[in-house]
Coordinates of N, CA, C and O in Angstrom, one line a residue:
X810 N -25.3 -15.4 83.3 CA -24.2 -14.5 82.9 C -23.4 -15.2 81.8 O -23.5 -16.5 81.7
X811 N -22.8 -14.5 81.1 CA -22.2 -14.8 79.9 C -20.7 -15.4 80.8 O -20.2 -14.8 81.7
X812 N -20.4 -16.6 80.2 CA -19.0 -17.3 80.2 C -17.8 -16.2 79.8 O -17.7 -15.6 78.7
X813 N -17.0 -16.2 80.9 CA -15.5 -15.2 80.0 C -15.4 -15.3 78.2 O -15.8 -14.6 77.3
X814 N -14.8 -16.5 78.3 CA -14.7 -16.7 76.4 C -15.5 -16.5 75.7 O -15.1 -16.5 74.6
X815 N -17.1 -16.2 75.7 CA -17.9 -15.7 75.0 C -17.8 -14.1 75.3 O -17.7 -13.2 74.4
X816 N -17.7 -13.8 76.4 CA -17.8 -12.2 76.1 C -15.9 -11.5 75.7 O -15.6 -10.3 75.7
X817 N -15.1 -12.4 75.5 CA -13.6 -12.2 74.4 C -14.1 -12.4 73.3 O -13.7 -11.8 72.4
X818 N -14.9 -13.2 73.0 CA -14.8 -13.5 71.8 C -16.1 -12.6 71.2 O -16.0 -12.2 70.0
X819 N -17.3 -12.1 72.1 CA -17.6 -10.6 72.0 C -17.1 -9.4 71.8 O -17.5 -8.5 71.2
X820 N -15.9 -9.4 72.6 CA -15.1 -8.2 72.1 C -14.5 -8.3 71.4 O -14.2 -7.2 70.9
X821 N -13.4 -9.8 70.7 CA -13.0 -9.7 69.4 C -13.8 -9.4 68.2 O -13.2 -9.0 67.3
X822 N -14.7 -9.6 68.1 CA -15.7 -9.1 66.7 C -16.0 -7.7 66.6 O -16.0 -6.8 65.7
X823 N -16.5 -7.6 68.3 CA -16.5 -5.7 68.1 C -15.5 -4.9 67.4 O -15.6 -4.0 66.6
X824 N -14.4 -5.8 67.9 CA -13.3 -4.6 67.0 C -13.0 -5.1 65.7 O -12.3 -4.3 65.1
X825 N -13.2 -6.0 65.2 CA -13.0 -6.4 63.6 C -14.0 -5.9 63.0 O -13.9 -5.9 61.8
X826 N -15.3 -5.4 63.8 CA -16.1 -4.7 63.1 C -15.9 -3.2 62.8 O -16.0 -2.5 61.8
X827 N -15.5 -2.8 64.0 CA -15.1 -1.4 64.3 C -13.5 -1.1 63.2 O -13.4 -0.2 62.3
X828 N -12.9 -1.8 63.6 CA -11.6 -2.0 62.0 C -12.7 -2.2 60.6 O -12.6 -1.5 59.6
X829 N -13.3 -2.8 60.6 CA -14.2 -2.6 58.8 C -14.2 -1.6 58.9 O -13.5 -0.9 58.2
X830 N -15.2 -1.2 59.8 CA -15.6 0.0 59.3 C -15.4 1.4 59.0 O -16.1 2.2 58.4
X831 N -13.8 1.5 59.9 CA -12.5 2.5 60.1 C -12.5 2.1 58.3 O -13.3 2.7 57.5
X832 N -11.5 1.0 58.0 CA -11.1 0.8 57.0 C -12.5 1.3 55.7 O -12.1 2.0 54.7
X833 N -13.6 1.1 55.9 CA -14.7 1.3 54.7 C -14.4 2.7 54.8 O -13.8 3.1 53.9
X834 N -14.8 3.5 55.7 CA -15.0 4.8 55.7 C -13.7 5.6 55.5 O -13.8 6.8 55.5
X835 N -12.3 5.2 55.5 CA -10.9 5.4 55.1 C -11.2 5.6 53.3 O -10.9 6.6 52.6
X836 N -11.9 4.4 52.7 CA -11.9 3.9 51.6 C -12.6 5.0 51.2 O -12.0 5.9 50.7
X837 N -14.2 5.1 51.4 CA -15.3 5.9 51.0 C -14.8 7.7 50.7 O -15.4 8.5 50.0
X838 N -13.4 7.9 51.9 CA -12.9 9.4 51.7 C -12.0 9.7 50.8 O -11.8 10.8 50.3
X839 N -11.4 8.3 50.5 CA -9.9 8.6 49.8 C -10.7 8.9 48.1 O -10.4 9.9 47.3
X840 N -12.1 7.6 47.7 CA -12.7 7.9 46.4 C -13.7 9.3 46.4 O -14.0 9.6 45.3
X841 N -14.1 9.9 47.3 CA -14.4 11.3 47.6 C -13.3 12.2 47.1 O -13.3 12.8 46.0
X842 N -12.2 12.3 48.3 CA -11.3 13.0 47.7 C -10.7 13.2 46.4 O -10.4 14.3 45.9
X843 N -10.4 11.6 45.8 CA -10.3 11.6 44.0 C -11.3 11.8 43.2 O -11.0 12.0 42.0
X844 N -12.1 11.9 43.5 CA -13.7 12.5 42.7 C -13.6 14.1 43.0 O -13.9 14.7 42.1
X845 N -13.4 14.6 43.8 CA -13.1 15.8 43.9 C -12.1 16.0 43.5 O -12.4 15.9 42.3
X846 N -10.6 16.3 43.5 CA -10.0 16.4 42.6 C -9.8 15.9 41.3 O -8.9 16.6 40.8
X847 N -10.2 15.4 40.7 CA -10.2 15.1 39.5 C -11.2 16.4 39.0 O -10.8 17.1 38.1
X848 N -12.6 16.8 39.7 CA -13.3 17.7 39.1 C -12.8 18.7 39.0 O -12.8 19.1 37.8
X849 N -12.1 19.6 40.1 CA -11.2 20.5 40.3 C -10.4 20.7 39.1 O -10.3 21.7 38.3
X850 N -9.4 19.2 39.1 CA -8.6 19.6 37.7 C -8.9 19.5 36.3 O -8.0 19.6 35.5
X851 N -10.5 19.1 35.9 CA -11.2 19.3 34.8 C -11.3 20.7 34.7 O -11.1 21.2 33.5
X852 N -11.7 21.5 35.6 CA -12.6 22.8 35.8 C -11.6 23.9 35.4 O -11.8 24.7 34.5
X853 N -10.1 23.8 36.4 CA -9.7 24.7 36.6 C -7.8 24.4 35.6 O -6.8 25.0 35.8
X854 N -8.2 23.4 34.9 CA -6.8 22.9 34.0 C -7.1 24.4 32.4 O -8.0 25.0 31.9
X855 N -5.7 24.2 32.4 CA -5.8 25.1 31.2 C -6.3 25.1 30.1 O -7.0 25.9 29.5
X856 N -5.8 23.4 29.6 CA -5.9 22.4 29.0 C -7.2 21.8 28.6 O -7.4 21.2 27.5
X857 N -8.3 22.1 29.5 CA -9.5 21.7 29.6 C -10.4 22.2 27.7 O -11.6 22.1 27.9
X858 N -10.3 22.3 27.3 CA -10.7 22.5 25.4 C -10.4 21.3 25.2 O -11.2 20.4 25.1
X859 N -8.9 21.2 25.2 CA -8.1 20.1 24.5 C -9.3 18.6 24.9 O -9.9 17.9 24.1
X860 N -9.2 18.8 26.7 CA -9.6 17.3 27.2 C -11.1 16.9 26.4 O -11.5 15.7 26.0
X861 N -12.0 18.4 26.2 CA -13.2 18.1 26.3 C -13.0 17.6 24.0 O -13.8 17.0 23.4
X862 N -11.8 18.0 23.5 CA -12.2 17.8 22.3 C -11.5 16.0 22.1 O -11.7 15.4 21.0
X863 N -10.9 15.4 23.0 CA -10.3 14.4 22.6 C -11.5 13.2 22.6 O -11.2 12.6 21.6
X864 N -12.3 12.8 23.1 CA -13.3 12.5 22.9 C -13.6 12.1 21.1 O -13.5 11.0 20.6
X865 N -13.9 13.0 20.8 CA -14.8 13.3 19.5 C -13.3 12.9 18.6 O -13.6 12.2 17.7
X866 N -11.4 13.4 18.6 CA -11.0 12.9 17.7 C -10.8 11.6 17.9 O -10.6 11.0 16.9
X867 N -10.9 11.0 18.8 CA -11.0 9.9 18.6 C -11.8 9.1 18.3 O -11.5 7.9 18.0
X868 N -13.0 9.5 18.2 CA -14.2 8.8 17.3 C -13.6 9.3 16.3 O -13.7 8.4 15.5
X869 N -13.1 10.3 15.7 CA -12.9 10.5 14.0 C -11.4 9.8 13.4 O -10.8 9.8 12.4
X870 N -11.4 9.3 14.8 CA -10.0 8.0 14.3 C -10.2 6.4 14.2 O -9.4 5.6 13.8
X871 N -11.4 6.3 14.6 CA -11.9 4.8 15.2 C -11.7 4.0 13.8 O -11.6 2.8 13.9
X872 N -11.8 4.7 12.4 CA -12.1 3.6 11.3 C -10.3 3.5 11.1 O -9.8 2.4 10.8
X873 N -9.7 4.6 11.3 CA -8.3 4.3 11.1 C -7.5 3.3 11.9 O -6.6 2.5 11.6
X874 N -8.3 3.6 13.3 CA -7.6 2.4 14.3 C -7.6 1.2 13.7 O -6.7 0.6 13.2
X875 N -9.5 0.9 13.6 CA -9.7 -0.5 13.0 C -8.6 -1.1 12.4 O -7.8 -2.0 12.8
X876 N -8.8 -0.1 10.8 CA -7.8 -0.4 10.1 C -6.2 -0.8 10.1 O -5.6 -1.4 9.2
X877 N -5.7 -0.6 11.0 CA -4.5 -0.7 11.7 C -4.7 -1.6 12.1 O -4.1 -2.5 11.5
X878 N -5.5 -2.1 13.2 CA -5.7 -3.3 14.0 C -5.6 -4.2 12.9 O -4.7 -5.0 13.1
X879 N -6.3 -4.5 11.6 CA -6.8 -5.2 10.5 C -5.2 -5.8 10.1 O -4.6 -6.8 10.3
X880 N -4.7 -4.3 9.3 CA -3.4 -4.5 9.1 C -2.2 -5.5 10.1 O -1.3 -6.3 9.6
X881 N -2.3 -5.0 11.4 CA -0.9 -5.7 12.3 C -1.4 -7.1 12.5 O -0.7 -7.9 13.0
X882 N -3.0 -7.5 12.1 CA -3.5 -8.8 12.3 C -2.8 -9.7 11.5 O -2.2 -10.8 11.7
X883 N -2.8 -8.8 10.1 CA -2.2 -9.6 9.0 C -0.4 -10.0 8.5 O 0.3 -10.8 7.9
X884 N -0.2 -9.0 9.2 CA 1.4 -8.8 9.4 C 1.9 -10.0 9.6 O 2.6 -10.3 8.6
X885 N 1.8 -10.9 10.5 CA 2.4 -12.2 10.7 C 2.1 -13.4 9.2 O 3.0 -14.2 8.8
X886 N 0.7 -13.4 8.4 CA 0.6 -13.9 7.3 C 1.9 -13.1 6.2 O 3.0 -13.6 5.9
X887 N 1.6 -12.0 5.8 CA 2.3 -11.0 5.2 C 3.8 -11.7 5.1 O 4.3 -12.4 4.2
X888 N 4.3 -11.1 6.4 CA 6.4 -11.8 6.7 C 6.2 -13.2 6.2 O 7.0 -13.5 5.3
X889 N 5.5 -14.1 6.5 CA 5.8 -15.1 5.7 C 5.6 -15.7 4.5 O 6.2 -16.7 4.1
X890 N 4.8 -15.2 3.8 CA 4.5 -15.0 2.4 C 5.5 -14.3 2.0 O 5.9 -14.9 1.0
X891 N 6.4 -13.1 2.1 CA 7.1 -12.6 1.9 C 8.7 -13.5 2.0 O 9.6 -13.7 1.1
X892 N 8.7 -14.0 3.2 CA 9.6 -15.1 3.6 C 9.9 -16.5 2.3 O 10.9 -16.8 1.7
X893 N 8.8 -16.9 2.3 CA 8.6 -18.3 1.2 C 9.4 -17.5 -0.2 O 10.5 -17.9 -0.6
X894 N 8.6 -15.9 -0.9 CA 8.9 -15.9 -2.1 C 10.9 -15.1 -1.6 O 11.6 -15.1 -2.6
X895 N 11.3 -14.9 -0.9 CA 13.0 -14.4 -0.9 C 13.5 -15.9 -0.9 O 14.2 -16.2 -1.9
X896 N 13.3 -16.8 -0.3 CA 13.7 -18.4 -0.5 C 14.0 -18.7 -1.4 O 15.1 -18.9 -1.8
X897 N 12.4 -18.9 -2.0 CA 12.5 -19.0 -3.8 C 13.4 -18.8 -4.4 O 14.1 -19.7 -4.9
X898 N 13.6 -17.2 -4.5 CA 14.6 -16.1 -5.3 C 15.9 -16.6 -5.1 O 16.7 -16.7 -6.0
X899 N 16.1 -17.0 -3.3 CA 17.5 -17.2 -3.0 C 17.7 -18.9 -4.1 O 18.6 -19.0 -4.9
X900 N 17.1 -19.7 -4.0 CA 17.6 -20.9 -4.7 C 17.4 -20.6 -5.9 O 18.1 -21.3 -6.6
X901 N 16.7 -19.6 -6.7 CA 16.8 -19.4 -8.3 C 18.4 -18.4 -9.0 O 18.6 -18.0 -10.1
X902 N 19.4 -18.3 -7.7 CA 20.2 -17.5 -7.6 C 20.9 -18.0 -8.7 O 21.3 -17.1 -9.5
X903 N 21.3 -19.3 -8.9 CA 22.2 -19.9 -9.6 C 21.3 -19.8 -11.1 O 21.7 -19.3 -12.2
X904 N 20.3 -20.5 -10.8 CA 20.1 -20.6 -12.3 C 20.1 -19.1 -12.9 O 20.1 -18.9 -14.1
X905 N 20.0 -18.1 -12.1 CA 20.0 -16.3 -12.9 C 21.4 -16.1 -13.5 O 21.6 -15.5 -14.5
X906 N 22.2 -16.7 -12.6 CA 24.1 -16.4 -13.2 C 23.8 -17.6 -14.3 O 24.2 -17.0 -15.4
X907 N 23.5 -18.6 -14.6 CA 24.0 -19.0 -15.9 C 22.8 -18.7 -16.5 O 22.6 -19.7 -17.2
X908 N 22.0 -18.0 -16.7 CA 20.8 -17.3 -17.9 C 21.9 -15.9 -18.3 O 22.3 -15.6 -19.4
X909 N 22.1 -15.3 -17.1 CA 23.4 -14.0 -17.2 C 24.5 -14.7 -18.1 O 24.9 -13.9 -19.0
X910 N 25.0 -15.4 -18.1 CA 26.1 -15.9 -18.4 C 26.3 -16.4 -19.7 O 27.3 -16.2 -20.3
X911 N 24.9 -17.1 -20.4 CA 24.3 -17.0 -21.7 C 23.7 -15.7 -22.2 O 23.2 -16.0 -23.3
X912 N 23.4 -14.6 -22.0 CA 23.1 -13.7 -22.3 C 24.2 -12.6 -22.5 O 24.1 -11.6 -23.2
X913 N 25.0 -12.9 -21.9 CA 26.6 -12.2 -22.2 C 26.7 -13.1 -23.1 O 26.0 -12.9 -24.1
X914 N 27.4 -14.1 -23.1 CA 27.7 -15.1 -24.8 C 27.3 -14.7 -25.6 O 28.1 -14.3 -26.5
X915 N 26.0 -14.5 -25.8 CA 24.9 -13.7 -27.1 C 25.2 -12.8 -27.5 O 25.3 -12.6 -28.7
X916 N 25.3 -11.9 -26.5 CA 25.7 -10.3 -26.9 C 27.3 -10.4 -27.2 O 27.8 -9.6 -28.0
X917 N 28.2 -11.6 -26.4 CA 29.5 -11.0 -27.1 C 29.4 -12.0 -28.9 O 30.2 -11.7 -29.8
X918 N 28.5 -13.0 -28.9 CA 28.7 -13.3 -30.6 C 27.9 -12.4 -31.4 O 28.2 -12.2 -32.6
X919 N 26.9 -11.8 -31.1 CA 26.4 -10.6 -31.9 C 27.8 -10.2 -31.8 O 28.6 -10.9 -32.5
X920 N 28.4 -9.2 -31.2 CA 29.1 -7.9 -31.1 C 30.4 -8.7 -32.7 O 30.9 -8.3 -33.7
X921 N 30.2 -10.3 -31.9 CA 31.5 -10.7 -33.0 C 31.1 -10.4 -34.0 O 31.5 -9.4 -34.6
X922 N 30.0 -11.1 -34.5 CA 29.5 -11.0 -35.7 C 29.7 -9.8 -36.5 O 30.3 -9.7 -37.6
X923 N 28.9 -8.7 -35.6 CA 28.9 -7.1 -36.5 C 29.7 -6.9 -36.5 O 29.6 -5.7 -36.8
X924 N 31.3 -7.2 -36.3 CA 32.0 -6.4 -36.2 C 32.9 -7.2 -37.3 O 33.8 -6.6 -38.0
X925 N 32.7 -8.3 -37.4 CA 33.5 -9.0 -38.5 C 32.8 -8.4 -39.7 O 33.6 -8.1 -40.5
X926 N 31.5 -8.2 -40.0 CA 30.8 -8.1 -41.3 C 31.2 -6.7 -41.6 O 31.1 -6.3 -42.7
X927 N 31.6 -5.8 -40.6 CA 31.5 -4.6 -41.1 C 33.5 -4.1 -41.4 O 33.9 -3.0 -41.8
X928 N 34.4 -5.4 -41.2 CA 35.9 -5.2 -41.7 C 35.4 -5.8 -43.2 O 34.3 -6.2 -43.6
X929 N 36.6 -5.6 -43.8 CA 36.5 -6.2 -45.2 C 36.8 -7.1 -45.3 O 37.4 -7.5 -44.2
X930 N 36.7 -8.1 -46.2 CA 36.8 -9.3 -46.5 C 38.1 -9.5 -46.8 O 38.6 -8.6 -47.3
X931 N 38.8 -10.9 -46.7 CA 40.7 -11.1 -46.7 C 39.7 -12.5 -47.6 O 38.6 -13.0 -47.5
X932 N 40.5 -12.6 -48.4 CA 40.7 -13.7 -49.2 C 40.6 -15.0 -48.4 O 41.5 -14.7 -47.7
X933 N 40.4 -15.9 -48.1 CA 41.0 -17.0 -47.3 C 42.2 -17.8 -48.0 O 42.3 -18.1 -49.2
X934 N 43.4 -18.1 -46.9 CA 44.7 -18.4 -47.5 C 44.6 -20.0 -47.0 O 45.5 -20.5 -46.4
X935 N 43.8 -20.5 -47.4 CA 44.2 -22.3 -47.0 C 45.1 -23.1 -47.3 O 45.7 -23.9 -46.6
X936 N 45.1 -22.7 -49.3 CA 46.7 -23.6 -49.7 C 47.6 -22.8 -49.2 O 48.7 -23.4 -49.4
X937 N 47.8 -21.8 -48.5 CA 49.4 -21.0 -48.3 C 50.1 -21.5 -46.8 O 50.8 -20.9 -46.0
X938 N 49.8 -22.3 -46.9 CA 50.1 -22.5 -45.4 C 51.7 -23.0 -45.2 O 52.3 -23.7 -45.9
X939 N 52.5 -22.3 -44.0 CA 53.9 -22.4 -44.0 C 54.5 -24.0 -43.7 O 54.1 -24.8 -42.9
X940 N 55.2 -24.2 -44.3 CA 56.0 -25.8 -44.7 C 55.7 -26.2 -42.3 O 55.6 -25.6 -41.3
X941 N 55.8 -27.7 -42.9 CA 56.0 -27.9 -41.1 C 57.2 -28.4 -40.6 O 57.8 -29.3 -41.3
X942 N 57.8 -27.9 -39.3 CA 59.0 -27.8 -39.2 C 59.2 -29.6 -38.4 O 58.4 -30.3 -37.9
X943 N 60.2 -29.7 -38.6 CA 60.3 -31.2 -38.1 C 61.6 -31.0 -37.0 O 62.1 -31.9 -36.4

């Protein structure tokens, strides 16, 4: 005859088997039932054109994805290459106000110039100069 503790420890396994297999066949109904519903709501969805055409636009989008993917890959190179040359620009700030600043000068001795050449000419008065006051 079997020892007590061997036939507990026989009936503990029975029932941890008996729990598997509750639990497997729990499992096995619940992906039944979602396999069935899901077909249900393929069959009988209104929508169902739309589902069966999405497939196909999305293969006629796949080179566009790529491309995107390609692009956001580069994005991070891009901002900082972009980054380096506003830097640049920011320290060439100064030297642009004094190129600006000579380039106004220019234009206002042009403007002198033409504008003297085009009054008439005054004699120059050098000897006339008024006595100096003491």
């Amino acid at each position: 005859m079997a020892s007590p503790t061997a036939a507990a420890s026989g009936s503990s396994s029975s029932r941890e088997g008996t729990a598997k297999a509750m639990v497997f066949d729990q499992i096995s109904q619940t992906i039944q039932s979602t396999s069935n519903l899901l077909h249900l709501m393929q069959q009988s969805s209104p929508s169902q054109v739309q589902l069966t055409k999405l497939p196909k636009n999305l293969l006629a989008k796949t080179t566009m994805i790529k491309n995107t993917g390609q692009v956001l890959e580069q994005m991070p190179q891009v901002i900082s290459s972009l980054d380096a040359h506003v830097e640049n620009g920011l320290q060439s700030v100064p030297h642009l106000r004094t190129v600006s600043q000579l380039l106004a000068n220019m234009e206002s001795c042009q403007l002198s110039s033409l504008s003297q050449a085009h009054l008439p000419e005054k004699e120059p008065a050098m000897g006339k100069q008024p006595p100096a006051k003491h």
